[in-house]
């Protein structure tokens, strides 16, 4: 509202409170060109006007000595009222002691009677209104409206000042709710908000009477700065139980990472990023609620920082090598080489071979994966072109498209440019998108996938069954190929439920006319069972591990030779 008046050019409203009519008229005349002015004859009259439902005052000019209710009582009443507290008060008096007293009680300024300098009075009114409006803007960014905890900006601005008054060791904590987005999806946003409010209340209760403070940064991310404890596990568990009793979702699992700050720690961002690293370590580990940052995480952080620092050199120096793993069509008499998946490897000059499992999730977290993926797409496209030229046939290669790429507005353009540079069509390069990307932001993903498909790209859903999607999701999501998660294949022969599930997934996919790729096939028995179930494509160590391009080429040559022998057999 104040903002609106400030920018919208509406006149602000001022209440003049004085029992002497002549004073009211004098003051009114001085400021009425600039403000809308209302008058009250005593303190009671003033409070009635201030409390009227449509009252929006920007300032109160208040006489102190009045009948019925004096000015001091008005200041007191305003101060006690959450809404009125925000309206600044200028007292009008000639007595020095009254000035001091009223300022102590919360008045913003005073004007000395008699009123002999109208310009000065007007200037003071303007200044006080301006100051109070700026402050209310600050207030509105101080608290998170949902939980009443501080906002991130305020929290970090407040910490150094707080620290200066502390002499005990402190802990930085990051609290997160495991799979909060699922909770939102399952129980609705309102219930999600309720859970967040309960967590906020629980943190407030925990900090009550201490010098600790807390904020909510976004979503389900809470930061707490409090006096050091050696162990939080039991306390956290109790609060988690309480939370589960208070909300519909009875399966809430909290995750709390703690960093015990050193006495000279002043880089609070770093303290909390360490607490966050600890918090991330127990993601999905339901047996633990809290964990402390320790040397192991430190080492891992240093390693991650190193990889991040080395990335550009790795791209420039071509340290990334793309390997190709074949996919075989298995329903015919003999398995036929159908396509390949491009899988990245990092051959680091000093660290040696680094597996994608060590750097892909890291680069996904900070968005750098986009650079890596683009590199792989370029390499793969150039390779497809070379094979096409050499062998006169297209070996389609699937490239992995990270969930981060999905949010890149230029994704399609980038892919098209790479294809064009190598004179390829979208049909030559398939795109693998992991299933969990679908549950992150289904609507957006579906939109992107639809657009890519309209342009001719084939979309393979990777790791199906590893996330939270249900089988019936398959009927609504646009895909061209389904890749079953390796876990199913691994346990297929030992676990009957898994075997049934694999069969069921293949049936549903076949009903939807979507071919299935089984990944991670290592043994003959797995292959036979999958063939029996109607699975069309297989990728795995049984046929071949991922290979450098030169070695993969041997498989192409072998395939061509097999084909020509078959043709000769026919002759
Ligand atoms: P993914 O896309 O599901 O790739 C399949 C993984 O399974 C590969 O691991 C492959 O080497 C491995 N694999 C294949 N056959 C077998 C088998 O028979 N047994 C076993 N145990 N494993 C098998 P890799 O190469 O370590 O890649 C791991 C993950 O890293 C990939 O999983 C993919 O999600 C990601 N990744 C790899 N390259 C890229 C890339 O260029 N971009 C992106 N965004 N992610 C990539
Ligand atoms: Mg893949
Ligand atoms: Mg996969």
Tab-separated table of N, CA and C in Angstrom, residues 364-448:
chain	number	residue	atom	x	y	z
A	364	UNK	N	26.173	-31.642	-12.734
A	364	UNK	CA	24.732	-31.421	-12.845
A	364	UNK	C	24.284	-30.434	-11.778
A	365	UNK	N	24.923	-30.528	-10.613
A	365	UNK	CA	24.532	-29.672	-9.505
A	365	UNK	C	24.813	-28.205	-9.804
A	366	UNK	N	25.943	-27.925	-10.470
A	366	UNK	CA	26.270	-26.519	-10.694
A	366	UNK	C	26.054	-26.067	-12.137
A	367	UNK	N	25.404	-26.903	-12.916
A	367	UNK	CA	25.032	-26.474	-14.268
A	367	UNK	C	26.141	-26.631	-15.305
A	368	UNK	N	27.368	-26.957	-14.861
A	368	UNK	CA	28.473	-27.085	-15.819
A	368	UNK	C	28.283	-28.255	-16.779
A	369	UNK	N	27.374	-29.153	-16.426
A	369	UNK	CA	27.121	-30.319	-17.273
A	369	UNK	C	26.756	-29.896	-18.697
A	370	UNK	N	26.168	-28.705	-18.823
A	370	UNK	CA	25.783	-28.247	-20.161
A	370	UNK	C	26.984	-28.163	-21.083
A	371	UNK	N	28.100	-27.694	-20.538
A	371	UNK	CA	29.339	-27.608	-21.334
A	371	UNK	C	29.804	-29.002	-21.735
A	372	UNK	N	29.783	-29.903	-20.729
A	372	UNK	CA	30.259	-31.263	-20.953
A	372	UNK	C	29.397	-31.954	-22.007
A	373	UNK	N	28.089	-31.837	-21.840
A	373	UNK	CA	27.191	-32.514	-22.764
A	373	UNK	C	27.364	-32.004	-24.193
A	374	UNK	N	27.514	-30.701	-24.303
A	374	UNK	CA	27.669	-30.137	-25.641
A	374	UNK	C	28.925	-30.706	-26.306
A	375	UNK	N	29.951	-30.855	-25.514
A	375	UNK	CA	31.199	-31.428	-26.025
A	375	UNK	C	30.945	-32.849	-26.529
A	376	UNK	N	30.239	-33.628	-25.706
A	376	UNK	CA	29.969	-35.022	-26.075
A	376	UNK	C	29.093	-35.085	-27.330
A	377	UNK	N	28.069	-34.213	-27.396
A	377	UNK	CA	27.189	-34.230	-28.581
A	377	UNK	C	28.000	-33.940	-29.843
A	378	UNK	N	28.902	-32.966	-29.745
A	378	UNK	CA	29.734	-32.614	-30.914
A	378	UNK	C	30.603	-33.793	-31.339
A	379	UNK	N	31.258	-34.389	-30.322
A	379	UNK	CA	32.143	-35.526	-30.614
A	379	UNK	C	31.356	-36.666	-31.245
A	380	UNK	N	30.195	-36.962	-30.651
A	380	UNK	CA	29.397	-38.081	-31.136
A	380	UNK	C	28.921	-37.809	-32.564
A	381	UNK	N	28.477	-36.569	-32.808
A	381	UNK	CA	27.981	-36.235	-34.148
A	381	UNK	C	29.102	-36.401	-35.182
A	382	UNK	N	30.287	-35.927	-34.849
A	382	UNK	CA	31.411	-36.043	-35.792
A	382	UNK	C	31.717	-37.521	-36.059
A	383	UNK	N	31.585	-38.334	-35.007
A	383	UNK	CA	31.853	-39.761	-35.149
A	383	UNK	C	30.814	-40.454	-36.032
A	384	UNK	N	29.558	-40.093	-35.807
A	384	UNK	CA	28.488	-40.682	-36.634
A	384	UNK	C	28.771	-40.358	-38.105
A	385	UNK	N	29.167	-39.083	-38.340
A	385	UNK	CA	29.480	-38.660	-39.715
A	385	UNK	C	30.602	-39.523	-40.302
A	386	UNK	N	31.675	-39.717	-39.520
A	386	UNK	CA	32.820	-40.489	-40.034
A	386	UNK	C	32.413	-41.912	-40.389
A	387	UNK	N	31.622	-42.550	-39.493
A	387	UNK	CA	31.192	-43.927	-39.761
A	387	UNK	C	30.309	-43.974	-41.003
A	388	UNK	N	29.464	-42.983	-41.128
A	388	UNK	CA	28.587	-42.911	-42.298
A	388	UNK	C	29.433	-42.849	-43.572
A	389	UNK	N	30.446	-41.978	-43.523
A	389	UNK	CA	31.294	-41.812	-44.715
A	389	UNK	C	32.087	-43.073	-45.006
A	390	UNK	N	32.620	-43.682	-43.935
A	390	UNK	CA	33.481	-44.848	-44.143
A	390	UNK	C	32.701	-46.089	-44.537
A	391	UNK	N	31.567	-46.322	-43.857
A	391	UNK	CA	30.886	-47.601	-44.061
A	391	UNK	C	29.565	-47.483	-44.825
A	392	UNK	N	29.237	-46.256	-45.182
A	392	UNK	CA	28.032	-46.050	-45.975
A	392	UNK	C	26.751	-46.407	-45.251
A	393	UNK	N	26.782	-46.382	-43.941
A	393	UNK	CA	25.552	-46.671	-43.185
A	393	UNK	C	25.494	-45.824	-41.916
A	394	UNK	N	24.292	-45.651	-41.442
A	394	UNK	CA	24.138	-44.847	-40.240
A	394	UNK	C	24.099	-45.749	-39.017
A	395	UNK	N	25.006	-45.519	-38.097
A	395	UNK	CA	24.892	-46.197	-36.795
A	395	UNK	C	24.384	-45.117	-35.844
A	396	UNK	N	23.094	-45.119	-35.563
A	396	UNK	CA	22.588	-44.063	-34.674
A	396	UNK	C	23.254	-44.157	-33.305
A	397	UNK	N	23.588	-43.012	-32.751
A	397	UNK	CA	24.213	-42.975	-31.422
A	397	UNK	C	23.299	-42.193	-30.488
A	398	UNK	N	23.040	-42.767	-29.322
A	398	UNK	CA	22.274	-42.029	-28.309
A	398	UNK	C	23.233	-41.214	-27.470
A	399	UNK	N	22.871	-39.971	-27.239
A	399	UNK	CA	23.664	-39.167	-26.304
A	399	UNK	C	22.810	-38.892	-25.072
A	400	UNK	N	23.466	-38.730	-23.945
A	400	UNK	CA	22.726	-38.426	-22.718
A	400	UNK	C	22.423	-36.938	-22.655
A	401	UNK	N	21.175	-36.624	-22.318
A	401	UNK	CA	20.765	-35.224	-22.157
A	401	UNK	C	20.412	-35.059	-20.686
A	402	UNK	N	21.197	-34.248	-20.016
A	402	UNK	CA	20.982	-34.113	-18.580
A	402	UNK	C	19.727	-33.300	-18.298
A	403	UNK	N	19.176	-33.473	-17.098
A	403	UNK	CA	17.986	-32.711	-16.731
A	403	UNK	C	18.252	-31.206	-16.794
A	404	UNK	N	19.517	-30.831	-16.586
A	404	UNK	CA	19.850	-29.404	-16.629
A	404	UNK	C	19.692	-28.860	-18.055
A	405	UNK	N	20.035	-29.687	-19.036
A	405	UNK	CA	19.908	-29.258	-20.438
A	405	UNK	C	18.456	-28.945	-20.799
A	406	UNK	N	17.542	-29.656	-20.130
A	406	UNK	CA	16.125	-29.487	-20.446
A	406	UNK	C	15.688	-28.045	-20.179
A	407	UNK	N	16.351	-27.403	-19.234
A	407	UNK	CA	15.979	-26.029	-18.897
A	407	UNK	C	16.718	-25.004	-19.749
A	408	UNK	N	17.551	-25.485	-20.667
A	408	UNK	CA	18.265	-24.566	-21.548
A	408	UNK	C	17.339	-24.180	-22.698
A	409	UNK	N	16.952	-22.907	-22.779
A	409	UNK	CA	16.003	-22.523	-23.828
A	409	UNK	C	16.562	-22.740	-25.237
A	410	UNK	N	17.888	-22.816	-25.344
A	410	UNK	CA	18.496	-22.984	-26.673
A	410	UNK	C	18.827	-24.443	-26.977
A	411	UNK	N	18.315	-25.375	-26.160
A	411	UNK	CA	18.683	-26.784	-26.327
A	411	UNK	C	18.503	-27.270	-27.766
A	412	UNK	N	17.298	-27.042	-28.304
A	412	UNK	CA	17.036	-27.591	-29.630
A	412	UNK	C	17.944	-26.947	-30.670
A	413	UNK	N	18.111	-25.644	-30.538
A	413	UNK	CA	18.947	-24.936	-31.510
A	413	UNK	C	20.382	-25.469	-31.481
A	414	UNK	N	20.876	-25.705	-30.260
A	414	UNK	CA	22.240	-26.227	-30.136
A	414	UNK	C	22.366	-27.582	-30.824
A	415	UNK	N	21.376	-28.451	-30.561
A	415	UNK	CA	21.415	-29.794	-31.164
A	415	UNK	C	21.333	-29.698	-32.689
A	416	UNK	N	20.435	-28.851	-33.168
A	416	UNK	CA	20.272	-28.719	-34.620
A	416	UNK	C	21.544	-28.202	-35.265
A	417	UNK	N	22.199	-27.239	-34.615
A	417	UNK	CA	23.435	-26.692	-35.180
A	417	UNK	C	24.492	-27.788	-35.296
A	418	UNK	N	24.606	-28.594	-34.222
A	418	UNK	CA	25.606	-29.667	-34.240
A	418	UNK	C	25.307	-30.648	-35.379
A	419	UNK	N	24.022	-30.979	-35.550
A	419	UNK	CA	23.659	-31.901	-36.626
A	419	UNK	C	23.986	-31.291	-37.986
A	420	UNK	N	23.620	-30.016	-38.125
A	420	UNK	CA	23.846	-29.344	-39.414
A	420	UNK	C	25.341	-29.288	-39.736
A	421	UNK	N	26.153	-28.956	-38.730
A	421	UNK	CA	27.606	-28.873	-38.948
A	421	UNK	C	28.171	-30.188	-39.463
A	422	UNK	N	27.470	-31.288	-39.144
A	422	UNK	CA	27.977	-32.601	-39.564
A	422	UNK	C	27.094	-33.250	-40.629
A	423	UNK	N	26.233	-32.447	-41.213
A	423	UNK	CA	25.313	-32.912	-42.253
A	423	UNK	C	24.542	-34.163	-41.808
A	424	UNK	N	23.976	-34.100	-40.607
A	424	UNK	CA	23.197	-35.236	-40.084
A	424	UNK	C	21.735	-34.831	-39.890
A	425	UNK	N	20.881	-35.833	-39.706
A	425	UNK	CA	19.466	-35.580	-39.401
A	425	UNK	C	19.205	-35.935	-37.943
A	426	UNK	N	18.102	-35.412	-37.384
A	426	UNK	CA	17.780	-35.777	-36.000
A	426	UNK	C	17.673	-37.291	-35.826
A	427	UNK	N	17.315	-38.015	-36.878
A	427	UNK	CA	17.182	-39.471	-36.768
A	427	UNK	C	18.513	-40.181	-36.558
A	428	UNK	N	19.632	-39.470	-36.749
A	428	UNK	CA	20.946	-40.104	-36.580
A	428	UNK	C	21.434	-40.066	-35.134
A	429	UNK	N	20.860	-39.170	-34.333
A	429	UNK	CA	21.367	-39.029	-32.958
A	429	UNK	C	20.179	-39.057	-31.994
A	430	UNK	N	20.066	-40.147	-31.243
A	430	UNK	CA	18.963	-40.252	-30.287
A	430	UNK	C	19.312	-39.518	-28.988
A	431	UNK	N	18.279	-39.175	-28.237
A	431	UNK	CA	18.515	-38.445	-26.982
A	431	UNK	C	18.027	-39.273	-25.798
A	432	UNK	N	18.930	-39.544	-24.840
A	432	UNK	CA	18.524	-40.271	-23.625
A	432	UNK	C	18.269	-39.272	-22.505
A	433	UNK	N	17.090	-39.369	-21.927
A	433	UNK	CA	16.757	-38.485	-20.799
A	433	UNK	C	16.393	-39.376	-19.623
A	434	UNK	N	17.048	-39.159	-18.492
A	434	UNK	CA	16.813	-40.057	-17.365
A	434	UNK	C	15.414	-39.880	-16.777
A	435	UNK	N	14.872	-40.978	-16.299
A	435	UNK	CA	13.503	-40.958	-15.790
A	435	UNK	C	13.299	-39.924	-14.695
A	436	UNK	N	14.284	-39.758	-13.813
A	436	UNK	CA	14.053	-38.845	-12.674
A	436	UNK	C	13.877	-37.402	-13.144
A	437	UNK	N	14.380	-37.084	-14.325
A	437	UNK	CA	14.147	-35.736	-14.854
A	437	UNK	C	12.651	-35.523	-15.091
A	438	UNK	N	11.941	-36.616	-15.382
A	438	UNK	CA	10.515	-36.498	-15.635
A	438	UNK	C	9.756	-36.137	-14.369
A	439	UNK	N	10.189	-36.691	-13.243
A	439	UNK	CA	9.431	-36.374	-12.031
A	439	UNK	C	9.812	-35.019	-11.446
A	440	UNK	N	10.983	-34.484	-11.848
A	440	UNK	CA	11.379	-33.165	-11.323
A	440	UNK	C	10.393	-32.080	-11.729
A	441	UNK	N	10.108	-32.026	-13.004
A	441	UNK	CA	9.231	-30.970	-13.495
A	441	UNK	C	8.546	-31.502	-14.742
A	442	UNK	N	7.562	-32.356	-14.496
A	442	UNK	CA	6.979	-33.122	-15.592
A	442	UNK	C	6.421	-32.247	-16.709
A	443	UNK	N	5.673	-31.202	-16.346
A	443	UNK	CA	5.008	-30.416	-17.399
A	443	UNK	C	6.015	-29.794	-18.347
A	444	UNK	N	7.037	-29.196	-17.742
A	444	UNK	CA	8.034	-28.524	-18.580
A	444	UNK	C	8.751	-29.540	-19.456
A	445	UNK	N	9.100	-30.675	-18.849
A	445	UNK	CA	9.835	-31.684	-19.598
A	445	UNK	C	9.016	-32.212	-20.771
A	446	UNK	N	7.744	-32.459	-20.506
A	446	UNK	CA	6.886	-32.979	-21.571
A	446	UNK	C	6.818	-31.992	-22.740
A	447	UNK	N	6.745	-30.710	-22.375
A	447	UNK	CA	6.697	-29.674	-23.409
A	447	UNK	C	7.967	-29.721	-24.275
A	448	UNK	N	9.123	-29.787	-23.597
A	448	UNK	CA	10.399	-29.801	-24.319
A	448	UNK	C	10.504	-31.064	-25.185
